[in-house]
Amino acid sequence: MPRLFSAIEIPRPLAERLTLLRAGLTGARWIDPENYHLTLRFIGDVDGMTARDFAEALGAIEMPPFEIRLNGLGSFGGNKPRAIFAGVAPSEGLNALRRANDRAAREAGLPAEGRNFMPHVTLARLRNARADAVAAYLEHQGGVFADPFIVNRFVLYSSRDSVGGGPYVVEAAYPLED
Ligand code: 2AM
Protein backbone atom coordinates (compact mmCIF):
# COMPACT_ATOMS: atom_id res chain seq x y z
CA MET A 1 0.00 0.00 0.00
CA PRO A 2 1.22 3.50 -0.75
CA ARG A 3 1.71 6.03 2.02
CA LEU A 4 -1.34 8.26 2.14
CA PHE A 5 -1.93 11.77 3.34
CA SER A 6 -4.49 14.47 2.70
CA ALA A 7 -3.28 17.92 1.77
CA ILE A 8 -3.91 21.29 0.18
CA GLU A 9 -2.14 21.89 -3.11
CA ILE A 10 -0.05 25.03 -3.61
CA PRO A 11 -1.13 27.04 -6.68
CA ARG A 12 1.49 26.95 -9.40
CA PRO A 13 2.23 30.71 -9.55
CA LEU A 14 2.85 30.76 -5.80
CA ALA A 15 4.96 27.61 -6.02
CA GLU A 16 7.05 29.26 -8.73
CA ARG A 17 7.61 32.27 -6.48
CA LEU A 18 8.65 30.02 -3.61
CA THR A 19 11.37 28.51 -5.78
CA LEU A 20 13.17 31.86 -5.48
CA LEU A 21 13.96 30.78 -1.92
CA ARG A 22 15.90 27.76 -3.13
CA ALA A 23 19.35 29.23 -2.77
CA GLY A 24 22.08 29.84 -0.29
CA LEU A 25 21.95 26.85 2.05
CA THR A 26 24.49 24.04 1.94
CA GLY A 27 23.04 20.60 2.72
CA ALA A 28 19.53 21.47 1.52
CA ARG A 29 17.63 19.13 -0.77
CA TRP A 30 15.04 21.49 -2.23
CA ILE A 31 11.58 20.08 -2.92
CA ASP A 32 10.39 20.41 -6.51
CA PRO A 33 7.63 23.03 -6.77
CA GLU A 34 5.13 20.49 -8.19
CA ASN A 35 5.49 18.58 -4.91
CA TYR A 36 4.84 21.49 -2.53
CA HIS A 37 1.77 20.85 -0.39
CA LEU A 38 0.24 21.61 3.00
CA THR A 39 -0.49 18.36 4.82
CA LEU A 40 -3.88 18.17 6.53
CA ARG A 41 -3.67 14.62 7.88
CA PHE A 42 -0.80 12.16 7.52
CA ILE A 43 -2.04 8.57 7.31
CA GLY A 44 0.96 6.50 6.25
CA ASP A 45 0.78 2.91 5.05
CA VAL A 46 -2.66 1.40 5.48
CA ASP A 47 -4.59 -1.53 4.04
CA GLY A 48 -6.89 -1.05 1.06
CA MET A 49 -10.10 -1.11 3.06
CA THR A 50 -8.91 1.58 5.48
CA ALA A 51 -7.70 3.66 2.53
CA ARG A 52 -11.13 3.37 0.88
CA ASP A 53 -12.93 4.21 4.14
CA PHE A 54 -10.75 7.29 4.64
CA ALA A 55 -11.24 8.41 1.03
CA GLU A 56 -15.00 7.99 1.41
CA ALA A 57 -15.13 9.88 4.72
CA LEU A 58 -13.18 12.73 3.11
CA GLY A 59 -15.82 12.83 0.39
CA ALA A 60 -18.51 13.57 2.97
CA ILE A 61 -16.77 16.77 4.15
CA GLU A 62 -18.83 19.85 3.38
CA MET A 63 -17.10 23.19 3.75
CA PRO A 64 -16.98 26.48 1.87
CA PRO A 65 -13.73 27.66 0.24
CA PHE A 66 -11.47 29.83 2.39
CA GLU A 67 -8.37 31.93 2.07
CA ILE A 68 -4.92 31.19 3.47
CA ARG A 69 -1.57 32.91 3.27
CA LEU A 70 1.94 31.56 3.66
CA ASN A 71 3.73 33.58 6.23
CA GLY A 72 7.45 33.49 6.94
CA LEU A 73 9.99 30.68 6.98
CA GLY A 74 11.18 28.44 9.76
CA SER A 75 13.08 25.24 10.42
CA PHE A 76 12.29 21.98 12.17
CA GLY A 77 14.85 20.12 14.23
CA GLY A 78 16.38 22.79 16.47
CA ASN A 79 20.13 22.22 16.76
CA LYS A 80 19.98 19.44 14.20
CA PRO A 81 17.87 21.14 11.55
CA ARG A 82 16.13 18.69 9.25
CA ALA A 83 13.72 20.83 7.23
CA ILE A 84 12.98 24.36 6.07
CA PHE A 85 9.29 25.23 5.83
CA ALA A 86 6.97 28.09 5.00
CA GLY A 87 4.51 28.72 7.82
CA VAL A 88 0.84 29.56 7.40
CA ALA A 89 -1.02 32.56 8.84
CA PRO A 90 -3.69 31.49 11.36
CA SER A 91 -6.90 30.55 9.58
CA GLU A 92 -10.21 29.40 11.01
CA GLY A 93 -11.08 27.73 7.70
CA LEU A 94 -7.85 25.76 7.76
CA ASN A 95 -8.44 24.67 11.36
CA ALA A 96 -11.95 23.55 10.48
CA LEU A 97 -10.71 21.58 7.48
CA ARG A 98 -8.00 19.94 9.58
CA ARG A 99 -10.61 18.95 12.20
CA ALA A 100 -12.83 17.50 9.48
CA ASN A 101 -9.86 15.49 8.14
CA ASP A 102 -9.16 14.22 11.65
CA ARG A 103 -12.76 13.15 11.96
CA ALA A 104 -12.57 11.33 8.65
CA ALA A 105 -9.48 9.48 9.87
CA ARG A 106 -11.31 8.49 13.05
CA GLU A 107 -14.27 7.26 11.03
CA ALA A 108 -11.88 5.10 9.03
CA GLY A 109 -10.70 3.54 12.28
CA LEU A 110 -7.30 5.25 12.32
CA PRO A 111 -5.64 6.08 15.63
CA ALA A 112 -5.49 9.68 16.81
CA GLU A 113 -2.40 11.56 15.70
CA GLY A 114 0.11 12.12 18.45
CA ARG A 115 1.55 15.44 17.43
CA ASN A 116 -0.08 18.82 17.27
CA PHE A 117 -1.10 20.28 13.94
CA MET A 118 1.50 22.78 12.79
CA PRO A 119 0.46 23.79 9.29
CA HIS A 120 3.44 24.22 6.96
CA VAL A 121 4.79 23.69 3.48
CA THR A 122 8.13 21.90 3.51
CA LEU A 123 10.53 23.60 1.09
CA ALA A 124 13.72 21.63 1.78
CA ARG A 125 14.95 18.61 3.66
CA LEU A 126 18.33 19.09 5.23
CA ARG A 127 21.23 16.75 5.63
CA ASN A 128 24.18 17.83 7.74
CA ALA A 129 23.16 21.46 7.48
CA ARG A 130 24.73 23.56 10.22
CA ALA A 131 22.35 25.21 12.65
CA ASP A 132 24.15 28.55 12.29
CA ALA A 133 23.92 28.34 8.49
CA VAL A 134 20.17 27.68 8.79
CA ALA A 135 19.80 30.61 11.17
CA ALA A 136 21.66 32.87 8.71
CA TYR A 137 19.50 31.63 5.83
CA LEU A 138 16.30 32.29 7.78
CA GLU A 139 17.53 35.72 8.83
CA HIS A 140 18.17 36.55 5.21
CA GLN A 141 15.04 34.99 3.63
CA GLY A 142 12.64 34.41 6.50
CA GLY A 143 10.68 37.65 6.32
CA VAL A 144 9.09 36.91 2.97
CA PHE A 145 5.35 37.18 2.62
CA ALA A 146 3.24 35.70 -0.09
CA ASP A 147 -0.12 36.73 -1.50
CA PRO A 148 -3.09 34.89 -0.03
CA PHE A 149 -4.79 32.21 -2.07
CA ILE A 150 -8.19 30.56 -2.08
CA VAL A 151 -8.43 26.93 -1.05
CA ASN A 152 -11.27 25.50 -3.11
CA ARG A 153 -10.29 21.85 -2.96
CA PHE A 154 -8.11 19.44 -1.07
CA VAL A 155 -6.71 16.11 -2.17
CA LEU A 156 -5.70 12.65 -1.04
CA TYR A 157 -2.09 12.03 -2.03
CA SER A 158 -0.11 8.84 -2.20
CA SER A 159 3.65 8.61 -2.12
CA ARG A 160 5.86 5.64 -2.82
CA ASP A 161 8.93 7.37 -1.63
CA SER A 162 9.84 6.27 1.88
CA VAL A 163 12.18 9.24 2.27
CA GLY A 164 9.49 11.83 1.64
CA GLY A 165 9.58 14.70 -0.80
CA GLY A 166 7.63 13.19 -3.66
CA PRO A 167 6.72 12.43 -6.29
CA TYR A 168 3.16 12.44 -5.06
CA VAL A 169 0.08 11.17 -6.89
CA VAL A 170 -3.38 12.70 -6.47
CA GLU A 171 -5.60 9.70 -5.68
CA ALA A 172 -8.78 11.76 -5.17
CA ALA A 173 -9.77 15.44 -5.13
CA TYR A 174 -12.46 16.98 -2.90
CA PRO A 175 -14.01 20.33 -3.87
CA LEU A 176 -14.98 22.89 -1.23
CA GLU A 177 -18.23 24.61 -2.14
CA ASP A 178 -20.42 27.34 -0.70
P1 2AM B 1 6.84 17.13 6.43
O1 2AM B 1 6.85 17.74 5.07
O2 2AM B 1 6.95 18.12 7.52
O3 2AM B 1 7.82 15.99 6.56
C1 2AM B 1 4.14 13.39 3.34
O4 2AM B 1 5.14 12.70 4.01
C2 2AM B 1 3.66 14.58 4.12
O5 2AM B 1 3.09 14.16 5.37
C3 2AM B 1 4.73 15.59 4.44
O6 2AM B 1 4.20 16.87 4.24
C4 2AM B 1 5.01 15.34 5.90
O7 2AM B 1 5.39 16.48 6.60
C5 2AM B 1 3.68 14.93 6.40
N1 2AM B 1 3.75 14.14 7.64
C6 2AM B 1 3.05 14.40 8.77
N2 2AM B 1 3.30 13.48 9.70
C7 2AM B 1 4.20 12.62 9.18
C8 2AM B 1 4.86 11.46 9.69
N3 2AM B 1 4.60 10.98 10.91
N4 2AM B 1 5.72 10.83 8.87
C9 2AM B 1 5.97 11.31 7.63
N5 2AM B 1 5.37 12.39 7.09
C10 2AM B 1 4.49 13.05 7.86
PDB file of C-alpha atoms and ligand atoms in Angstrom:
ATOM      1  CA  MET A   1       0.000   0.000   0.000  1.00  0.00           C
ATOM      2  CA  PRO A   2       1.219   3.500  -0.749  1.00  0.00           C
ATOM      3  CA  ARG A   3       1.708   6.030   2.016  1.00  0.00           C
ATOM      4  CA  LEU A   4      -1.338   8.258   2.136  1.00  0.00           C
ATOM      5  CA  PHE A   5      -1.929  11.771   3.341  1.00  0.00           C
ATOM      6  CA  SER A   6      -4.485  14.466   2.702  1.00  0.00           C
ATOM      7  CA  ALA A   7      -3.285  17.922   1.766  1.00  0.00           C
ATOM      8  CA  ILE A   8      -3.912  21.288   0.185  1.00  0.00           C
ATOM      9  CA  GLU A   9      -2.139  21.894  -3.109  1.00  0.00           C
ATOM     10  CA  ILE A  10      -0.052  25.026  -3.607  1.00  0.00           C
ATOM     11  CA  PRO A  11      -1.126  27.036  -6.684  1.00  0.00           C
ATOM     12  CA  ARG A  12       1.488  26.949  -9.402  1.00  0.00           C
ATOM     13  CA  PRO A  13       2.232  30.714  -9.551  1.00  0.00           C
ATOM     14  CA  LEU A  14       2.848  30.764  -5.803  1.00  0.00           C
ATOM     15  CA  ALA A  15       4.963  27.607  -6.015  1.00  0.00           C
ATOM     16  CA  GLU A  16       7.055  29.265  -8.727  1.00  0.00           C
ATOM     17  CA  ARG A  17       7.606  32.275  -6.477  1.00  0.00           C
ATOM     18  CA  LEU A  18       8.651  30.020  -3.615  1.00  0.00           C
ATOM     19  CA  THR A  19      11.370  28.512  -5.780  1.00  0.00           C
ATOM     20  CA  LEU A  20      13.167  31.864  -5.478  1.00  0.00           C
ATOM     21  CA  LEU A  21      13.956  30.775  -1.924  1.00  0.00           C
ATOM     22  CA  ARG A  22      15.905  27.759  -3.133  1.00  0.00           C
ATOM     23  CA  ALA A  23      19.347  29.231  -2.766  1.00  0.00           C
ATOM     24  CA  GLY A  24      22.083  29.839  -0.294  1.00  0.00           C
ATOM     25  CA  LEU A  25      21.949  26.853   2.048  1.00  0.00           C
ATOM     26  CA  THR A  26      24.485  24.038   1.941  1.00  0.00           C
ATOM     27  CA  GLY A  27      23.040  20.604   2.719  1.00  0.00           C
ATOM     28  CA  ALA A  28      19.533  21.474   1.519  1.00  0.00           C
ATOM     29  CA  ARG A  29      17.626  19.132  -0.769  1.00  0.00           C
ATOM     30  CA  TRP A  30      15.035  21.490  -2.231  1.00  0.00           C
ATOM     31  CA  ILE A  31      11.581  20.083  -2.922  1.00  0.00           C
ATOM     32  CA  ASP A  32      10.388  20.410  -6.513  1.00  0.00           C
ATOM     33  CA  PRO A  33       7.626  23.033  -6.773  1.00  0.00           C
ATOM     34  CA  GLU A  34       5.133  20.494  -8.187  1.00  0.00           C
ATOM     35  CA  ASN A  35       5.489  18.581  -4.912  1.00  0.00           C
ATOM     36  CA  TYR A  36       4.841  21.489  -2.533  1.00  0.00           C
ATOM     37  CA  HIS A  37       1.769  20.853  -0.388  1.00  0.00           C
ATOM     38  CA  LEU A  38       0.243  21.608   2.995  1.00  0.00           C
ATOM     39  CA  THR A  39      -0.494  18.360   4.817  1.00  0.00           C
ATOM     40  CA  LEU A  40      -3.882  18.175   6.528  1.00  0.00           C
ATOM     41  CA  ARG A  41      -3.666  14.622   7.877  1.00  0.00           C
ATOM     42  CA  PHE A  42      -0.804  12.162   7.523  1.00  0.00           C
ATOM     43  CA  ILE A  43      -2.042   8.571   7.308  1.00  0.00           C
ATOM     44  CA  GLY A  44       0.958   6.498   6.252  1.00  0.00           C
ATOM     45  CA  ASP A  45       0.785   2.908   5.054  1.00  0.00           C
ATOM     46  CA  VAL A  46      -2.662   1.401   5.483  1.00  0.00           C
ATOM     47  CA  ASP A  47      -4.591  -1.533   4.043  1.00  0.00           C
ATOM     48  CA  GLY A  48      -6.888  -1.050   1.061  1.00  0.00           C
ATOM     49  CA  MET A  49     -10.103  -1.108   3.058  1.00  0.00           C
ATOM     50  CA  THR A  50      -8.907   1.580   5.481  1.00  0.00           C
ATOM     51  CA  ALA A  51      -7.704   3.660   2.532  1.00  0.00           C
ATOM     52  CA  ARG A  52     -11.125   3.373   0.884  1.00  0.00           C
ATOM     53  CA  ASP A  53     -12.929   4.211   4.138  1.00  0.00           C
ATOM     54  CA  PHE A  54     -10.746   7.287   4.636  1.00  0.00           C
ATOM     55  CA  ALA A  55     -11.245   8.411   1.028  1.00  0.00           C
ATOM     56  CA  GLU A  56     -15.003   7.989   1.409  1.00  0.00           C
ATOM     57  CA  ALA A  57     -15.131   9.876   4.717  1.00  0.00           C
ATOM     58  CA  LEU A  58     -13.183  12.727   3.115  1.00  0.00           C
ATOM     59  CA  GLY A  59     -15.822  12.831   0.391  1.00  0.00           C
ATOM     60  CA  ALA A  60     -18.508  13.574   2.967  1.00  0.00           C
ATOM     61  CA  ILE A  61     -16.766  16.769   4.153  1.00  0.00           C
ATOM     62  CA  GLU A  62     -18.834  19.852   3.378  1.00  0.00           C
ATOM     63  CA  MET A  63     -17.103  23.191   3.746  1.00  0.00           C
ATOM     64  CA  PRO A  64     -16.985  26.476   1.872  1.00  0.00           C
ATOM     65  CA  PRO A  65     -13.730  27.663   0.241  1.00  0.00           C
ATOM     66  CA  PHE A  66     -11.474  29.831   2.388  1.00  0.00           C
ATOM     67  CA  GLU A  67      -8.369  31.930   2.069  1.00  0.00           C
ATOM     68  CA  ILE A  68      -4.923  31.192   3.473  1.00  0.00           C
ATOM     69  CA  ARG A  69      -1.569  32.915   3.274  1.00  0.00           C
ATOM     70  CA  LEU A  70       1.936  31.561   3.657  1.00  0.00           C
ATOM     71  CA  ASN A  71       3.731  33.584   6.229  1.00  0.00           C
ATOM     72  CA  GLY A  72       7.449  33.491   6.942  1.00  0.00           C
ATOM     73  CA  LEU A  73       9.990  30.683   6.978  1.00  0.00           C
ATOM     74  CA  GLY A  74      11.182  28.435   9.762  1.00  0.00           C
ATOM     75  CA  SER A  75      13.077  25.236  10.419  1.00  0.00           C
ATOM     76  CA  PHE A  76      12.292  21.976  12.175  1.00  0.00           C
ATOM     77  CA  GLY A  77      14.850  20.118  14.230  1.00  0.00           C
ATOM     78  CA  GLY A  78      16.383  22.787  16.466  1.00  0.00           C
ATOM     79  CA  ASN A  79      20.133  22.217  16.764  1.00  0.00           C
ATOM     80  CA  LYS A  80      19.976  19.444  14.199  1.00  0.00           C
ATOM     81  CA  PRO A  81      17.868  21.137  11.548  1.00  0.00           C
ATOM     82  CA  ARG A  82      16.131  18.691   9.247  1.00  0.00           C
ATOM     83  CA  ALA A  83      13.716  20.833   7.231  1.00  0.00           C
ATOM     84  CA  ILE A  84      12.977  24.362   6.065  1.00  0.00           C
ATOM     85  CA  PHE A  85       9.294  25.230   5.831  1.00  0.00           C
ATOM     86  CA  ALA A  86       6.972  28.086   5.000  1.00  0.00           C
ATOM     87  CA  GLY A  87       4.508  28.720   7.819  1.00  0.00           C
ATOM     88  CA  VAL A  88       0.843  29.563   7.395  1.00  0.00           C
ATOM     89  CA  ALA A  89      -1.016  32.556   8.839  1.00  0.00           C
ATOM     90  CA  PRO A  90      -3.686  31.495  11.359  1.00  0.00           C
ATOM     91  CA  SER A  91      -6.903  30.548   9.579  1.00  0.00           C
ATOM     92  CA  GLU A  92     -10.214  29.402  11.006  1.00  0.00           C
ATOM     93  CA  GLY A  93     -11.076  27.727   7.704  1.00  0.00           C
ATOM     94  CA  LEU A  94      -7.848  25.758   7.757  1.00  0.00           C
ATOM     95  CA  ASN A  95      -8.436  24.671  11.359  1.00  0.00           C
ATOM     96  CA  ALA A  96     -11.948  23.545  10.482  1.00  0.00           C
ATOM     97  CA  LEU A  97     -10.713  21.577   7.484  1.00  0.00           C
ATOM     98  CA  ARG A  98      -8.005  19.944   9.578  1.00  0.00           C
ATOM     99  CA  ARG A  99     -10.607  18.954  12.201  1.00  0.00           C
ATOM    100  CA  ALA A 100     -12.826  17.504   9.479  1.00  0.00           C
ATOM    101  CA  ASN A 101      -9.864  15.487   8.141  1.00  0.00           C
ATOM    102  CA  ASP A 102      -9.160  14.219  11.653  1.00  0.00           C
ATOM    103  CA  ARG A 103     -12.763  13.146  11.963  1.00  0.00           C
ATOM    104  CA  ALA A 104     -12.569  11.332   8.654  1.00  0.00           C
ATOM    105  CA  ALA A 105      -9.478   9.478   9.869  1.00  0.00           C
ATOM    106  CA  ARG A 106     -11.308   8.489  13.048  1.00  0.00           C
ATOM    107  CA  GLU A 107     -14.272   7.263  11.035  1.00  0.00           C
ATOM    108  CA  ALA A 108     -11.884   5.095   9.026  1.00  0.00           C
ATOM    109  CA  GLY A 109     -10.695   3.543  12.277  1.00  0.00           C
ATOM    110  CA  LEU A 110      -7.299   5.246  12.319  1.00  0.00           C
ATOM    111  CA  PRO A 111      -5.641   6.083  15.626  1.00  0.00           C
ATOM    112  CA  ALA A 112      -5.492   9.679  16.808  1.00  0.00           C
ATOM    113  CA  GLU A 113      -2.402  11.563  15.698  1.00  0.00           C
ATOM    114  CA  GLY A 114       0.108  12.116  18.448  1.00  0.00           C
ATOM    115  CA  ARG A 115       1.548  15.438  17.435  1.00  0.00           C
ATOM    116  CA  ASN A 116      -0.079  18.824  17.269  1.00  0.00           C
ATOM    117  CA  PHE A 117      -1.096  20.279  13.943  1.00  0.00           C
ATOM    118  CA  MET A 118       1.499  22.782  12.785  1.00  0.00           C
ATOM    119  CA  PRO A 119       0.457  23.787   9.285  1.00  0.00           C
ATOM    120  CA  HIS A 120       3.435  24.220   6.963  1.00  0.00           C
ATOM    121  CA  VAL A 121       4.787  23.686   3.481  1.00  0.00           C
ATOM    122  CA  THR A 122       8.131  21.901   3.513  1.00  0.00           C
ATOM    123  CA  LEU A 123      10.526  23.595   1.095  1.00  0.00           C
ATOM    124  CA  ALA A 124      13.715  21.631   1.775  1.00  0.00           C
ATOM    125  CA  ARG A 125      14.946  18.612   3.658  1.00  0.00           C
ATOM    126  CA  LEU A 126      18.334  19.086   5.233  1.00  0.00           C
ATOM    127  CA  ARG A 127      21.230  16.754   5.630  1.00  0.00           C
ATOM    128  CA  ASN A 128      24.176  17.833   7.745  1.00  0.00           C
ATOM    129  CA  ALA A 129      23.160  21.458   7.481  1.00  0.00           C
ATOM    130  CA  ARG A 130      24.732  23.561  10.216  1.00  0.00           C
ATOM    131  CA  ALA A 131      22.350  25.211  12.653  1.00  0.00           C
ATOM    132  CA  ASP A 132      24.155  28.548  12.291  1.00  0.00           C
ATOM    133  CA  ALA A 133      23.917  28.345   8.486  1.00  0.00           C
ATOM    134  CA  VAL A 134      20.173  27.677   8.789  1.00  0.00           C
ATOM    135  CA  ALA A 135      19.799  30.611  11.168  1.00  0.00           C
ATOM    136  CA  ALA A 136      21.656  32.871   8.713  1.00  0.00           C
ATOM    137  CA  TYR A 137      19.504  31.629   5.830  1.00  0.00           C
ATOM    138  CA  LEU A 138      16.304  32.291   7.783  1.00  0.00           C
ATOM    139  CA  GLU A 139      17.534  35.716   8.830  1.00  0.00           C
ATOM    140  CA  HIS A 140      18.174  36.554   5.205  1.00  0.00           C
ATOM    141  CA  GLN A 141      15.043  34.992   3.631  1.00  0.00           C
ATOM    142  CA  GLY A 142      12.636  34.412   6.497  1.00  0.00           C
ATOM    143  CA  GLY A 143      10.684  37.654   6.318  1.00  0.00           C
ATOM    144  CA  VAL A 144       9.086  36.907   2.971  1.00  0.00           C
ATOM    145  CA  PHE A 145       5.355  37.184   2.622  1.00  0.00           C
ATOM    146  CA  ALA A 146       3.243  35.697  -0.088  1.00  0.00           C
ATOM    147  CA  ASP A 147      -0.121  36.727  -1.503  1.00  0.00           C
ATOM    148  CA  PRO A 148      -3.087  34.891  -0.025  1.00  0.00           C
ATOM    149  CA  PHE A 149      -4.792  32.213  -2.073  1.00  0.00           C
ATOM    150  CA  ILE A 150      -8.191  30.562  -2.080  1.00  0.00           C
ATOM    151  CA  VAL A 151      -8.432  26.934  -1.053  1.00  0.00           C
ATOM    152  CA  ASN A 152     -11.274  25.496  -3.111  1.00  0.00           C
ATOM    153  CA  ARG A 153     -10.295  21.847  -2.958  1.00  0.00           C
ATOM    154  CA  PHE A 154      -8.111  19.442  -1.070  1.00  0.00           C
ATOM    155  CA  VAL A 155      -6.710  16.108  -2.167  1.00  0.00           C
ATOM    156  CA  LEU A 156      -5.696  12.653  -1.040  1.00  0.00           C
ATOM    157  CA  TYR A 157      -2.087  12.029  -2.032  1.00  0.00           C
ATOM    158  CA  SER A 158      -0.105   8.844  -2.203  1.00  0.00           C
ATOM    159  CA  SER A 159       3.649   8.612  -2.124  1.00  0.00           C
ATOM    160  CA  ARG A 160       5.864   5.637  -2.820  1.00  0.00           C
ATOM    161  CA  ASP A 161       8.935   7.368  -1.630  1.00  0.00           C
ATOM    162  CA  SER A 162       9.836   6.271   1.882  1.00  0.00           C
ATOM    163  CA  VAL A 163      12.179   9.237   2.266  1.00  0.00           C
ATOM    164  CA  GLY A 164       9.487  11.832   1.640  1.00  0.00           C
ATOM    165  CA  GLY A 165       9.577  14.703  -0.801  1.00  0.00           C
ATOM    166  CA  GLY A 166       7.630  13.189  -3.662  1.00  0.00           C
ATOM    167  CA  PRO A 167       6.718  12.429  -6.288  1.00  0.00           C
ATOM    168  CA  TYR A 168       3.162  12.443  -5.064  1.00  0.00           C
ATOM    169  CA  VAL A 169       0.079  11.167  -6.891  1.00  0.00           C
ATOM    170  CA  VAL A 170      -3.376  12.704  -6.469  1.00  0.00           C
ATOM    171  CA  GLU A 171      -5.601   9.703  -5.679  1.00  0.00           C
ATOM    172  CA  ALA A 172      -8.776  11.757  -5.171  1.00  0.00           C
ATOM    173  CA  ALA A 173      -9.771  15.444  -5.127  1.00  0.00           C
ATOM    174  CA  TYR A 174     -12.464  16.977  -2.905  1.00  0.00           C
ATOM    175  CA  PRO A 175     -14.009  20.329  -3.867  1.00  0.00           C
ATOM    176  CA  LEU A 176     -14.984  22.890  -1.228  1.00  0.00           C
ATOM    177  CA  GLU A 177     -18.228  24.615  -2.139  1.00  0.00           C
ATOM    178  CA  ASP A 178     -20.424  27.345  -0.703  1.00  0.00           C
TER     179      ASP A 178
HETATM  180  P1  2AM B   1       6.838  17.126   6.432  1.00  0.00           P
HETATM  181  O1  2AM B   1       6.852  17.744   5.073  1.00  0.00           O
HETATM  182  O2  2AM B   1       6.950  18.115   7.525  1.00  0.00           O
HETATM  183  O3  2AM B   1       7.821  15.986   6.557  1.00  0.00           O
HETATM  184  C1  2AM B   1       4.145  13.388   3.337  1.00  0.00           C
HETATM  185  O4  2AM B   1       5.140  12.696   4.007  1.00  0.00           O
HETATM  186  C2  2AM B   1       3.662  14.578   4.117  1.00  0.00           C
HETATM  187  O5  2AM B   1       3.095  14.164   5.371  1.00  0.00           O
HETATM  188  C3  2AM B   1       4.731  15.593   4.440  1.00  0.00           C
HETATM  189  O6  2AM B   1       4.202  16.872   4.241  1.00  0.00           O
HETATM  190  C4  2AM B   1       5.014  15.344   5.896  1.00  0.00           C
HETATM  191  O7  2AM B   1       5.393  16.475   6.599  1.00  0.00           O
HETATM  192  C5  2AM B   1       3.678  14.926   6.397  1.00  0.00           C
HETATM  193  N1  2AM B   1       3.753  14.145   7.638  1.00  0.00           N
HETATM  194  C6  2AM B   1       3.053  14.398   8.767  1.00  0.00           C
HETATM  195  N2  2AM B   1       3.299  13.475   9.697  1.00  0.00           N
HETATM  196  C7  2AM B   1       4.198  12.616   9.183  1.00  0.00           C
HETATM  197  C8  2AM B   1       4.858  11.457   9.686  1.00  0.00           C
HETATM  198  N3  2AM B   1       4.603  10.976  10.912  1.00  0.00           N
HETATM  199  N4  2AM B   1       5.724  10.831   8.874  1.00  0.00           N
HETATM  200  C9  2AM B   1       5.968  11.309   7.628  1.00  0.00           C
HETATM  201  N5  2AM B   1       5.370  12.391   7.094  1.00  0.00           N
HETATM  202  C10 2AM B   1       4.492  13.047   7.860  1.00  0.00           C
END
